[in-house]
Amino acid sequence: MPVVLGGTVAEGKPLVWRITLSSPADETLYGDLRILPVRRGTELSTKDVAPAWLKEN
């Protein structure tokens, strides 16, 4: 289960996730990240991330 490190994050601050497995994997694992619509609170904007990150991603 993904966990936001540091609990809640204020607007304009970095958001860091940690994803862990319950035990070591015997093979290489691949996965997808799904970004879902905001259900409550304020949705992020492209102005909320660094311009360099937008250009690279």
mmCIF file of N, CA, C and O in Angstrom:
data_model
loop_
_atom_site.group_PDB
_atom_site.id
_atom_site.type_symbol
_atom_site.label_atom_id
_atom_site.label_comp_id
_atom_site.label_asym_id
_atom_site.label_seq_id
_atom_site.Cartn_x
_atom_site.Cartn_y
_atom_site.Cartn_z
ATOM 1 N N MET A 1 0.838 -1.179 0.000
ATOM 2 C CA MET A 1 0.000 0.000 0.000
ATOM 3 C C MET A 1 0.880 1.239 0.000
ATOM 4 O O MET A 1 1.740 1.372 0.855
ATOM 5 N N PRO A 2 0.679 2.167 -0.949
ATOM 6 C CA PRO A 2 1.472 3.402 -0.951
ATOM 7 C C PRO A 2 1.201 4.241 0.287
ATOM 8 O O PRO A 2 0.076 4.320 0.760
ATOM 9 N N VAL A 3 2.230 4.866 0.803
ATOM 10 C CA VAL A 3 2.123 5.705 1.991
ATOM 11 C C VAL A 3 2.773 7.044 1.697
ATOM 12 O O VAL A 3 3.871 7.098 1.153
ATOM 13 N N VAL A 4 2.079 8.131 2.032
ATOM 14 C CA VAL A 4 2.674 9.460 1.901
ATOM 15 C C VAL A 4 3.594 9.659 3.099
ATOM 16 O O VAL A 4 3.175 9.540 4.242
ATOM 17 N N LEU A 5 4.863 9.924 2.835
ATOM 18 C CA LEU A 5 5.810 10.153 3.922
ATOM 19 C C LEU A 5 5.567 11.516 4.530
ATOM 20 O O LEU A 5 5.409 12.498 3.820
ATOM 21 N N GLY A 6 5.527 11.581 5.833
ATOM 22 C CA GLY A 6 5.332 12.857 6.517
ATOM 23 C C GLY A 6 3.873 13.222 6.715
ATOM 24 O O GLY A 6 3.567 14.337 7.099
ATOM 25 N N GLY A 7 2.947 12.310 6.453
ATOM 26 C CA GLY A 7 1.530 12.603 6.678
ATOM 27 C C GLY A 7 0.955 13.492 5.606
ATOM 28 O O GLY A 7 1.040 13.189 4.435
ATOM 29 N N THR A 8 0.403 14.629 5.997
ATOM 30 C CA THR A 8 -0.183 15.548 5.019
ATOM 31 C C THR A 8 0.894 16.491 4.479
ATOM 32 O O THR A 8 1.920 16.703 5.111
ATOM 33 N N VAL A 9 0.626 17.050 3.321
ATOM 34 C CA VAL A 9 1.584 17.946 2.672
ATOM 35 C C VAL A 9 0.879 19.253 2.345
ATOM 36 O O VAL A 9 -0.190 19.252 1.756
ATOM 37 N N ALA A 10 1.485 20.350 2.729
ATOM 38 C CA ALA A 10 0.921 21.672 2.442
ATOM 39 C C ALA A 10 1.150 22.033 0.982
ATOM 40 O O ALA A 10 2.096 21.559 0.352
ATOM 41 N N GLU A 11 0.281 22.877 0.471
ATOM 42 C CA GLU A 11 0.410 23.333 -0.907
ATOM 43 C C GLU A 11 1.786 23.946 -1.126
ATOM 44 O O GLU A 11 2.288 24.707 -0.296
ATOM 45 N N GLY A 12 2.412 23.569 -2.240
ATOM 46 C CA GLY A 12 3.724 24.094 -2.583
ATOM 47 C C GLY A 12 4.880 23.290 -2.015
ATOM 48 O O GLY A 12 6.034 23.553 -2.323
ATOM 49 N N LYS A 13 4.586 22.294 -1.191
ATOM 50 C CA LYS A 13 5.630 21.454 -0.606
ATOM 51 C C LYS A 13 5.727 20.139 -1.371
ATOM 52 O O LYS A 13 4.759 19.693 -1.979
ATOM 53 N N PRO A 14 6.907 19.477 -1.351
ATOM 54 C CA PRO A 14 7.057 18.204 -2.070
ATOM 55 C C PRO A 14 6.213 17.092 -1.448
ATOM 56 O O PRO A 14 6.014 17.058 -0.239
ATOM 57 N N LEU A 15 5.729 16.199 -2.290
ATOM 58 C CA LEU A 15 4.973 15.024 -1.865
ATOM 59 C C LEU A 15 5.806 13.800 -2.193
ATOM 60 O O LEU A 15 6.197 13.594 -3.340
ATOM 61 N N VAL A 16 6.117 12.996 -1.183
ATOM 62 C CA VAL A 16 6.964 11.820 -1.369
ATOM 63 C C VAL A 16 6.182 10.577 -0.962
ATOM 64 O O VAL A 16 5.565 10.538 0.099
ATOM 65 N N TRP A 17 6.218 9.546 -1.827
ATOM 66 C CA TRP A 17 5.526 8.288 -1.566
ATOM 67 C C TRP A 17 6.545 7.189 -1.312
ATOM 68 O O TRP A 17 7.612 7.177 -1.894
ATOM 69 N N ARG A 18 6.165 6.239 -0.472
ATOM 70 C CA ARG A 18 6.964 5.029 -0.288
ATOM 71 C C ARG A 18 6.047 3.838 -0.566
ATOM 72 O O ARG A 18 4.969 3.730 0.004
ATOM 73 N N ILE A 19 6.503 2.965 -1.463
ATOM 74 C CA ILE A 19 5.756 1.754 -1.786
ATOM 75 C C ILE A 19 6.637 0.575 -1.409
ATOM 76 O O ILE A 19 7.782 0.486 -1.847
ATOM 77 N N THR A 20 6.116 -0.315 -0.584
ATOM 78 C CA THR A 20 6.897 -1.468 -0.123
ATOM 79 C C THR A 20 6.142 -2.767 -0.395
ATOM 80 O O THR A 20 4.924 -2.775 -0.576
ATOM 81 N N LEU A 21 6.893 -3.852 -0.425
ATOM 82 C CA LEU A 21 6.323 -5.189 -0.581
ATOM 83 C C LEU A 21 6.266 -5.860 0.787
ATOM 84 O O LEU A 21 7.053 -5.551 1.671
ATOM 85 N N SER A 22 5.376 -6.814 0.936
ATOM 86 C CA SER A 22 5.260 -7.512 2.215
ATOM 87 C C SER A 22 6.392 -8.505 2.422
ATOM 88 O O SER A 22 6.661 -8.919 3.544
ATOM 89 N N SER A 23 7.056 -8.896 1.334
ATOM 90 C CA SER A 23 8.205 -9.804 1.431
ATOM 91 C C SER A 23 9.063 -9.629 0.173
ATOM 92 O O SER A 23 8.602 -9.069 -0.816
ATOM 93 N N PRO A 24 10.318 -10.112 0.202
ATOM 94 C CA PRO A 24 11.182 -9.972 -0.972
ATOM 95 C C PRO A 24 10.589 -10.693 -2.193
ATOM 96 O O PRO A 24 9.934 -11.727 -2.064
ATOM 97 N N ALA A 25 10.813 -10.119 -3.356
ATOM 98 C CA ALA A 25 10.319 -10.709 -4.604
ATOM 99 C C ALA A 25 11.370 -11.649 -5.187
ATOM 100 O O ALA A 25 12.560 -11.377 -5.120
ATOM 101 N N ASP A 26 10.918 -12.755 -5.745
ATOM 102 C CA ASP A 26 11.812 -13.717 -6.384
ATOM 103 C C ASP A 26 12.145 -13.319 -7.819
ATOM 104 O O ASP A 26 13.071 -13.847 -8.407
ATOM 105 N N GLU A 27 11.363 -12.412 -8.379
ATOM 106 C CA GLU A 27 11.551 -11.971 -9.762
ATOM 107 C C GLU A 27 11.411 -10.455 -9.824
ATOM 108 O O GLU A 27 10.903 -9.825 -8.906
ATOM 109 N N THR A 28 11.838 -9.886 -10.948
ATOM 110 C CA THR A 28 11.681 -8.453 -11.167
ATOM 111 C C THR A 28 10.195 -8.122 -11.275
ATOM 112 O O THR A 28 9.455 -8.820 -11.958
ATOM 113 N N LEU A 29 9.779 -7.083 -10.591
ATOM 114 C CA LEU A 29 8.383 -6.657 -10.613
ATOM 115 C C LEU A 29 8.242 -5.356 -11.382
ATOM 116 O O LEU A 29 9.095 -4.478 -11.307
ATOM 117 N N TYR A 30 7.164 -5.235 -12.104
ATOM 118 C CA TYR A 30 6.834 -4.007 -12.820
ATOM 119 C C TYR A 30 5.438 -3.600 -12.407
ATOM 120 O O TYR A 30 4.608 -4.437 -12.073
ATOM 121 N N GLY A 31 5.164 -2.326 -12.433
ATOM 122 C CA GLY A 31 3.831 -1.861 -12.073
ATOM 123 C C GLY A 31 3.497 -0.557 -12.749
ATOM 124 O O GLY A 31 4.348 0.079 -13.356
ATOM 125 N N ASP A 32 2.257 -0.200 -12.657
ATOM 126 C CA ASP A 32 1.765 1.056 -13.220
ATOM 127 C C ASP A 32 1.302 1.963 -12.089
ATOM 128 O O ASP A 32 0.862 1.497 -11.042
ATOM 129 N N LEU A 33 1.390 3.238 -12.321
ATOM 130 C CA LEU A 33 0.903 4.228 -11.377
ATOM 131 C C LEU A 33 -0.324 4.875 -12.001
ATOM 132 O O LEU A 33 -0.250 5.424 -13.103
ATOM 133 N N ARG A 34 -1.453 4.777 -11.327
ATOM 134 C CA ARG A 34 -2.688 5.391 -11.826
ATOM 135 C C ARG A 34 -2.943 6.671 -11.047
ATOM 136 O O ARG A 34 -3.003 6.654 -9.825
ATOM 137 N N ILE A 35 -3.099 7.755 -11.757
ATOM 138 C CA ILE A 35 -3.439 9.032 -11.148
ATOM 139 C C ILE A 35 -4.953 9.188 -11.275
ATOM 140 O O ILE A 35 -5.493 9.230 -12.375
ATOM 141 N N LEU A 36 -5.636 9.264 -10.132
ATOM 142 C CA LEU A 36 -7.093 9.356 -10.124
ATOM 143 C C LEU A 36 -7.544 10.771 -9.808
ATOM 144 O O LEU A 36 -6.811 11.542 -9.196
ATOM 145 N N PRO A 37 -8.772 11.119 -10.214
ATOM 146 C CA PRO A 37 -9.288 12.455 -9.918
ATOM 147 C C PRO A 37 -9.354 12.706 -8.408
ATOM 148 O O PRO A 37 -9.569 11.789 -7.617
ATOM 149 N N VAL A 38 -9.225 13.966 -8.042
ATOM 150 C CA VAL A 38 -9.319 14.368 -6.640
ATOM 151 C C VAL A 38 -10.764 14.222 -6.186
ATOM 152 O O VAL A 38 -11.678 14.667 -6.864
ATOM 153 N N ARG A 39 -10.968 13.577 -5.041
ATOM 154 C CA ARG A 39 -12.324 13.414 -4.510
ATOM 155 C C ARG A 39 -12.675 14.496 -3.499
ATOM 156 O O ARG A 39 -13.819 14.833 -3.308
ATOM 157 N N ARG A 40 -11.645 15.021 -2.819
ATOM 158 C CA ARG A 40 -11.865 16.108 -1.860
ATOM 159 C C ARG A 40 -10.601 16.948 -1.808
ATOM 160 O O ARG A 40 -9.539 16.514 -2.202
ATOM 161 N N GLY A 41 -10.711 18.155 -1.355
ATOM 162 C CA GLY A 41 -9.557 19.047 -1.300
ATOM 163 C C GLY A 41 -9.315 19.718 -2.634
ATOM 164 O O GLY A 41 -10.140 19.681 -3.536
ATOM 165 N N THR A 42 -8.158 20.338 -2.765
ATOM 166 C CA THR A 42 -7.809 21.098 -3.965
ATOM 167 C C THR A 42 -6.965 20.256 -4.908
ATOM 168 O O THR A 42 -6.008 19.616 -4.491
ATOM 169 N N GLU A 43 -7.330 20.254 -6.168
ATOM 170 C CA GLU A 43 -6.586 19.521 -7.188
ATOM 171 C C GLU A 43 -5.295 20.274 -7.518
ATOM 172 O O GLU A 43 -5.268 21.503 -7.518
ATOM 173 N N LEU A 44 -4.230 19.525 -7.789
ATOM 174 C CA LEU A 44 -2.961 20.139 -8.170
ATOM 175 C C LEU A 44 -3.048 20.728 -9.572
ATOM 176 O O LEU A 44 -3.811 20.262 -10.405
ATOM 177 N N SER A 45 -2.228 21.708 -9.820
ATOM 178 C CA SER A 45 -2.140 22.347 -11.124
ATOM 179 C C SER A 45 -0.711 22.182 -11.650
ATOM 180 O O SER A 45 0.192 21.846 -10.900
ATOM 181 N N THR A 46 -0.513 22.430 -12.929
ATOM 182 C CA THR A 46 0.844 22.364 -13.481
ATOM 183 C C THR A 46 1.745 23.417 -12.847
ATOM 184 O O THR A 46 2.963 23.281 -12.858
ATOM 185 N N LYS A 47 1.164 24.439 -12.255
ATOM 186 C CA LYS A 47 1.955 25.463 -11.562
ATOM 187 C C LYS A 47 2.462 24.964 -10.207
ATOM 188 O O LYS A 47 3.279 25.613 -9.573
ATOM 189 N N ASP A 48 1.962 23.793 -9.764
ATOM 190 C CA ASP A 48 2.370 23.225 -8.483
ATOM 191 C C ASP A 48 3.651 22.393 -8.575
ATOM 192 O O ASP A 48 4.154 21.929 -7.558
ATOM 193 N N VAL A 49 4.142 22.165 -9.793
ATOM 194 C CA VAL A 49 5.379 21.389 -9.968
ATOM 195 C C VAL A 49 6.412 22.236 -10.717
ATOM 196 O O VAL A 49 6.065 23.191 -11.407
ATOM 197 N N ALA A 50 7.664 21.857 -10.569
ATOM 198 C CA ALA A 50 8.749 22.604 -11.212
ATOM 199 C C ALA A 50 8.635 22.537 -12.735
ATOM 200 O O ALA A 50 8.350 21.466 -13.287
ATOM 201 N N PRO A 51 8.864 23.650 -13.434
ATOM 202 C CA PRO A 51 8.808 23.642 -14.896
ATOM 203 C C PRO A 51 9.739 22.597 -15.516
ATOM 204 O O PRO A 51 9.395 21.972 -16.517
ATOM 205 N N ALA A 52 10.899 22.379 -14.907
ATOM 206 C CA ALA A 52 11.840 21.374 -15.437
ATOM 207 C C ALA A 52 11.234 19.977 -15.367
ATOM 208 O O ALA A 52 11.407 19.170 -16.284
ATOM 209 N N TRP A 53 10.498 19.689 -14.307
ATOM 210 C CA TRP A 53 9.868 18.372 -14.168
ATOM 211 C C TRP A 53 8.816 18.187 -15.260
ATOM 212 O O TRP A 53 8.727 17.133 -15.882
ATOM 213 N N LEU A 54 8.011 19.228 -15.515
ATOM 214 C CA LEU A 54 7.018 19.136 -16.563
ATOM 215 C C LEU A 54 7.662 18.868 -17.920
ATOM 216 O O LEU A 54 7.162 18.079 -18.711
ATOM 217 N N LYS A 55 8.778 19.520 -18.172
ATOM 218 C CA LYS A 55 9.467 19.355 -19.447
ATOM 219 C C LYS A 55 10.011 17.931 -19.608
ATOM 220 O O LYS A 55 9.940 17.343 -20.674
ATOM 221 N N GLU A 56 10.542 17.369 -18.502
ATOM 222 C CA GLU A 56 11.115 16.026 -18.544
ATOM 223 C C GLU A 56 10.061 14.919 -18.572
ATOM 224 O O GLU A 56 10.301 13.843 -19.100
ATOM 225 N N ASN A 57 8.912 15.185 -17.989
ATOM 226 C CA ASN A 57 7.895 14.138 -17.858
ATOM 227 C C ASN A 57 6.683 14.426 -18.690
ATOM 228 O O ASN A 57 5.704 13.841 -18.663
#
